[in-house]
Short mmCIF file of C-alpha atoms in Angstrom, two decimals:
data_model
loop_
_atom_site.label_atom_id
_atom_site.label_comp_id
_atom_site.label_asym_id
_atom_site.label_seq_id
_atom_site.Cartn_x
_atom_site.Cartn_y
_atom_site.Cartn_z
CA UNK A 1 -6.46 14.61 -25.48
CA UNK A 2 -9.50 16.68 -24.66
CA UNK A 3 -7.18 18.31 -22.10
CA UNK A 4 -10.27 17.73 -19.61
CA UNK A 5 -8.57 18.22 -16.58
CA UNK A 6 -10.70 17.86 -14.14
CA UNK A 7 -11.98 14.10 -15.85
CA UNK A 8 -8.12 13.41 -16.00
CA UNK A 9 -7.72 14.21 -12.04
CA UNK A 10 -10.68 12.28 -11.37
CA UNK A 11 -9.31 9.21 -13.70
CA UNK A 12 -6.37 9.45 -12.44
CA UNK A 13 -7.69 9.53 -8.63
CA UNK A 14 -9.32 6.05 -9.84
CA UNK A 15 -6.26 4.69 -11.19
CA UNK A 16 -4.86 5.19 -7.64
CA UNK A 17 -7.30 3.99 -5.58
CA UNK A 18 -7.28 0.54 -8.18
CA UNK A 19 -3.86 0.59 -7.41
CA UNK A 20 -3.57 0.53 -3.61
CA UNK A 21 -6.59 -2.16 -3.34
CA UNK A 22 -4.05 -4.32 -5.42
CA UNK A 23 -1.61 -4.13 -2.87
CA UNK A 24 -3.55 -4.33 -0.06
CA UNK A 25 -5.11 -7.78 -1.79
CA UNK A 26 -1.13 -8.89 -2.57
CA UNK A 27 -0.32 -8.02 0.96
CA UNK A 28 -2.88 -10.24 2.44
CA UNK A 29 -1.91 -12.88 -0.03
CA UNK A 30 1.33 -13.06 1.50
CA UNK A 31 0.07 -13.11 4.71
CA UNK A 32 -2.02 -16.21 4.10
CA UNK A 33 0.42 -18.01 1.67
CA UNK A 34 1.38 -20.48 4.13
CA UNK A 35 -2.00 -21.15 5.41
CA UNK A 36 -3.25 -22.35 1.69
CA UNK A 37 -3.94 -26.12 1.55
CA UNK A 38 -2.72 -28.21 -0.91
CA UNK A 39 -4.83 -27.76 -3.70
CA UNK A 40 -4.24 -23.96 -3.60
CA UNK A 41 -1.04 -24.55 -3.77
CA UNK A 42 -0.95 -26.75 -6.81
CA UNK A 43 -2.67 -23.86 -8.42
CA UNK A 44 0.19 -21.32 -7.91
CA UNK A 45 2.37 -22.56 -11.27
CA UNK A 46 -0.43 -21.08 -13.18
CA UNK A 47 0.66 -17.40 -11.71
CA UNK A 48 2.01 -15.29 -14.77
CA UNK A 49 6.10 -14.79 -13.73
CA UNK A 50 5.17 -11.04 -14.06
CA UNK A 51 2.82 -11.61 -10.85
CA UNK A 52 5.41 -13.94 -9.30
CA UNK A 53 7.89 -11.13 -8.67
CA UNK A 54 5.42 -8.54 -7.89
CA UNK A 55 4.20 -10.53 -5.11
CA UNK A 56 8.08 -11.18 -4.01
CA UNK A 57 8.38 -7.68 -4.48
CA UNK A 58 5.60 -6.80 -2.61
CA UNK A 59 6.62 -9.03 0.66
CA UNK A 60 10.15 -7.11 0.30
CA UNK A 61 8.50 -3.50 0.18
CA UNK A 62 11.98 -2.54 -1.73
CA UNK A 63 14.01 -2.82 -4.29
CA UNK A 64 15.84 -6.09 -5.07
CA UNK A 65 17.92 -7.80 -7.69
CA UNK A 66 16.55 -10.86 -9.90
CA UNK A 67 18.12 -13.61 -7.27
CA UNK A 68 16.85 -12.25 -4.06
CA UNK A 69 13.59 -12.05 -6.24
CA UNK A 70 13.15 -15.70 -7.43
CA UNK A 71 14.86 -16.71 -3.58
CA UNK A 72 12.02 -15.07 -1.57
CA UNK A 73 9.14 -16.01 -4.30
CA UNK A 74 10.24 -19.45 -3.67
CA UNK A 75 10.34 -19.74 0.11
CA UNK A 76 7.03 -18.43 0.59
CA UNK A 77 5.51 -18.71 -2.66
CA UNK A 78 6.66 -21.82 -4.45
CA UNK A 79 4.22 -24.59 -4.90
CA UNK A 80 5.06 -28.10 -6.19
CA UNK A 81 6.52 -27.37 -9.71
CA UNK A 82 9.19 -25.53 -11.21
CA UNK A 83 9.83 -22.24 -8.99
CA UNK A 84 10.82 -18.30 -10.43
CA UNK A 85 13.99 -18.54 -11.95
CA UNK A 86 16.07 -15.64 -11.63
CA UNK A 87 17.43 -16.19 -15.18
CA UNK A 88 14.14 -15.56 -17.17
CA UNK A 89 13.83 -11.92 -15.20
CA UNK A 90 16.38 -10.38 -17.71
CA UNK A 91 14.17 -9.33 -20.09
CA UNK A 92 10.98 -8.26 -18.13
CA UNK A 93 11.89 -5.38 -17.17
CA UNK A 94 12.24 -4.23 -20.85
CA UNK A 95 9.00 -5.71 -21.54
CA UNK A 96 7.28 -4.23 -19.21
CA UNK A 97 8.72 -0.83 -20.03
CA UNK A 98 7.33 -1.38 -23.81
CA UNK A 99 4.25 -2.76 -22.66
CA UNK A 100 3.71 0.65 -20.59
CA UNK A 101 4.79 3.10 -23.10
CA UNK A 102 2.50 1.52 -26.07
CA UNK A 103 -0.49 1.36 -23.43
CA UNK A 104 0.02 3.42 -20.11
CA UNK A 105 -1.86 2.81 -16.95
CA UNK A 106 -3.51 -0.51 -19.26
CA UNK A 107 -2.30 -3.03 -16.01
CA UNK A 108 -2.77 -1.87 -12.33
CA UNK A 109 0.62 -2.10 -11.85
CA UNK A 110 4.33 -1.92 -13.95
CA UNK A 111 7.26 -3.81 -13.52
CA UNK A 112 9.98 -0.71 -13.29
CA UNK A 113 13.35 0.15 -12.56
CA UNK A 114 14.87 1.22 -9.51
CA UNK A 115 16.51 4.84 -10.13
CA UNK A 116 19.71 6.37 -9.42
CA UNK A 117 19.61 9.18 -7.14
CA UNK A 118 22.48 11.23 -8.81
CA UNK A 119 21.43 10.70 -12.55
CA UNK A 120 17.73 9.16 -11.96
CA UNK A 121 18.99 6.57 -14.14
CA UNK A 122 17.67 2.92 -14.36
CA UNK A 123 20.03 1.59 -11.15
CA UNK A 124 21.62 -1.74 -12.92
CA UNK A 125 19.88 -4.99 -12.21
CA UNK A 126 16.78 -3.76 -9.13
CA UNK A 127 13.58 -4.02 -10.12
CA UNK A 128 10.41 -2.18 -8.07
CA UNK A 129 6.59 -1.93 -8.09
CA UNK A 130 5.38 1.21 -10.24
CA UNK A 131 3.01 2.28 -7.53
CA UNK A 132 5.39 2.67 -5.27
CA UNK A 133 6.18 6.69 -4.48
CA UNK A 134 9.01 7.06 -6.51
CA UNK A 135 11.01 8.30 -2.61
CA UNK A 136 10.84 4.35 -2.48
CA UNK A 137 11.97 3.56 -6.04
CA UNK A 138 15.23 6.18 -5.36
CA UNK A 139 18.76 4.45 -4.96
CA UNK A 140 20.75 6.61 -2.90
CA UNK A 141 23.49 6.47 -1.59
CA UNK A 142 22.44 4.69 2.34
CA UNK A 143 19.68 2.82 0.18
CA UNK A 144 21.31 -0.07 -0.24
CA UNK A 145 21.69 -0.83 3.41
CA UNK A 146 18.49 0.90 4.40
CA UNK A 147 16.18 -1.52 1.27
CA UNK A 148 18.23 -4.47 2.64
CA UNK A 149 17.32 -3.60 6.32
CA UNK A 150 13.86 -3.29 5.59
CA UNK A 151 13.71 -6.76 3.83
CA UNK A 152 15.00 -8.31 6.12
CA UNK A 153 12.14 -7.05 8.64
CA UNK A 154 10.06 -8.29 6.25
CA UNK A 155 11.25 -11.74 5.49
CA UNK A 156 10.91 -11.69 9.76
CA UNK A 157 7.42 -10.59 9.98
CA UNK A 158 6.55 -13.67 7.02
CA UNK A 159 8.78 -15.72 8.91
CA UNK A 160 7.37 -15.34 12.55
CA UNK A 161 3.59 -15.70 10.79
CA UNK A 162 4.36 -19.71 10.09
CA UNK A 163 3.17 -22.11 12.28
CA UNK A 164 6.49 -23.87 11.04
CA UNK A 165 9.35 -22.34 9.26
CA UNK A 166 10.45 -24.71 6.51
CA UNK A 167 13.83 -24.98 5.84
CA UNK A 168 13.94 -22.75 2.57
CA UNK A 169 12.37 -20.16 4.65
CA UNK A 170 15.01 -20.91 7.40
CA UNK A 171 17.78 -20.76 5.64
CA UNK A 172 16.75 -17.48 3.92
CA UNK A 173 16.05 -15.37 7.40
CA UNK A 174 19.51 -16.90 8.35
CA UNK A 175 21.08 -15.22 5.22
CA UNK A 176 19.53 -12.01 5.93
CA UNK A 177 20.39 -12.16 9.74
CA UNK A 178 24.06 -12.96 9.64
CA UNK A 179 25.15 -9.43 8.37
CA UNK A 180 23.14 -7.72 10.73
CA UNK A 181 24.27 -7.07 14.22
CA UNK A 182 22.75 -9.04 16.94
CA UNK A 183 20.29 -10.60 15.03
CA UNK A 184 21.53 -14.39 14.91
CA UNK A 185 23.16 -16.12 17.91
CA UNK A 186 25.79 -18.47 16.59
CA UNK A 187 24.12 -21.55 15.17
CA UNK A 188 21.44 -21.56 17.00
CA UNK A 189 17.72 -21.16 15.19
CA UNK A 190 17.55 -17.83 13.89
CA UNK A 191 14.58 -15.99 16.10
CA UNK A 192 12.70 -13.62 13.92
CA UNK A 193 11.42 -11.25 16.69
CA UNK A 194 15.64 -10.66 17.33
CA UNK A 195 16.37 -9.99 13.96
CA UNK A 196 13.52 -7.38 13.43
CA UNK A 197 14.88 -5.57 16.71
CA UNK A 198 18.37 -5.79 15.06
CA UNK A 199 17.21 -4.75 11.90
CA UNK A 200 15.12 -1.88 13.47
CA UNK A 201 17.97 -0.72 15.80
CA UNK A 202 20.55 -0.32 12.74
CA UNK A 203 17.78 1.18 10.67
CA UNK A 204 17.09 3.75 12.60
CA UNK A 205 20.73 5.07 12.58
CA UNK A 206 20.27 5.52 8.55
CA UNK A 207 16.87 5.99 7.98
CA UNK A 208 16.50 9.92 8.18
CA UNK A 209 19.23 10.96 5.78
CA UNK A 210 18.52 7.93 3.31
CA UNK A 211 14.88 9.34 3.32
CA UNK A 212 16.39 13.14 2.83
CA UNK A 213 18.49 11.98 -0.09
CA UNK A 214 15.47 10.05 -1.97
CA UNK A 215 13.41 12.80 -1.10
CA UNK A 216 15.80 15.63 -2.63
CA UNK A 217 15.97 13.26 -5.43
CA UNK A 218 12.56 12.69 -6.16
CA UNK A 219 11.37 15.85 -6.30
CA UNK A 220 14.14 16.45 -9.34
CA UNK A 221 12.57 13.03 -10.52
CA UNK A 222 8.90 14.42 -10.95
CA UNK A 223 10.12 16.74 -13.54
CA UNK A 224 10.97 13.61 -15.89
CA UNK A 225 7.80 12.44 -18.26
CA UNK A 226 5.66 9.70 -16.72
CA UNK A 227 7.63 6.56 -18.50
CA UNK A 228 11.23 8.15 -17.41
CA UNK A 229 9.83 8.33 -13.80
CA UNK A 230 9.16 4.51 -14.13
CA UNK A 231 12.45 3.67 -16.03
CA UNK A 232 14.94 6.12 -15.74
CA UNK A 233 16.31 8.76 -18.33
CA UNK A 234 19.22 8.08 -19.70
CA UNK A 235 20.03 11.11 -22.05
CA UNK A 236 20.31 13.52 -19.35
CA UNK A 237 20.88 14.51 -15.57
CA UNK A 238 18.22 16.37 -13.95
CA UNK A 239 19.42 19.54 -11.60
CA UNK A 240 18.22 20.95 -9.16
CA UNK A 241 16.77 24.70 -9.60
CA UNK A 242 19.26 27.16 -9.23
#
């Protein structure tokens, strides 16, 4: 309000350095969820559902619907107890958007909306991280494929890091691996070293004009406010300068 803006770069310089140390720690959460003992484990019920998707999220590294959400939280995730059900994500998103525009930058990180390339509207039903670069939080129009592609190298990587794949966690790299090319073998157990070198081959095809479209988009998307960036604007569609 001061319109300090040298305190507000340094704040804000902060606020991002908060924000990648919370990743980092998520990241290395999921690395070591299946190496928790049991007691751990019993304690994971007590995780807020807002945390329970951002760590899902998080192990994804893209966009994803409310299903694939509560599907990968509870493969690698789920402790005894009641798992994330995909059914009680409908109205997060919403209150995490009020929760950010009555306090901004309160949590280190938002619950947001996935946005359209074309109209950098909220893209129906994803949900992303709100420190992700927005280029990540873009839906054009190879994103789809691309987002799924790099899941899928995810779910791998978690996959190959178990001493044992249980059958959840089986059955979910399977899912992933049968609509990629040369990544699953009939019926035989799905190998997760083949289906990252499938999923790496067919991303590569797509991955430099996806990234040129979110790119192109983004920049347009850094002229919305700060809560539109997160959440999309939906009164207007942002050009490009003439």
């Amino acid at each position: 309000m001061a319109r300090d803006a040298a305190r507000v770069k340094a704040l804000r310089a902060e606020l991002r350095a908060a924000e990648r140390e919370w990743e980092q720690a998520i990241t290395e959460l999921a690395d070591g969820a299946e190496a928790d003992d049991q007691p751990t484990r019993a304690e994971a019920p007590l995780v807020s559902m807002r945390d329970q998707v951002h760590h899902a999220l998080t192990l994804l590294a893209a966009p994803a619907a409310p299903k694939l959400i509560a599907e990968v939280h509870n493969a690698f995730f789920g402790a005894a107890g009641p798992g994330l059900v995909a059914g009680k994500l409908t109205h997060l998103r919403r209150d995490e958007e009020r929760s950010f525009r009555t306090a901004p930058h309160s949590r280190p990180y938002y619950l947001c909306s996935a946005l359209t390339a074309e109209h950098l509207a909220p893209a129906r039903g994803l949900l992303a991280v709100s420190t992700w670069p927005l280029e990540r939080r873009i839906i054009g129009p190879l994103s789809p494929r691309v987002d799924f592609l790099t899941a899928t190298i995810k779910v791998a990587e978690q996959a190959g890091r178990m001493p044992e794949q249980t059958l959840t966690v089986a059955r979910l790299l399977r899912r992933f691996a049968t609509s990629i090319p040369g990544a699953v073998d009939g019926y035989e157990a799905v190998d997760p070293a083949i289906v990252i070198k499938a999923a790496q081959a067919e991303l590569a095809v797509h991955a430099d004009a996806d990234r040129a479209d979110r790119a192109a988009a983004a920049d347009r998307a850094r002229r919305l406010d700060e809560a539109e960036q997160l959440y999309g604007s939906r009164l207007r569609v942002i050009r490009g300068l003439a």
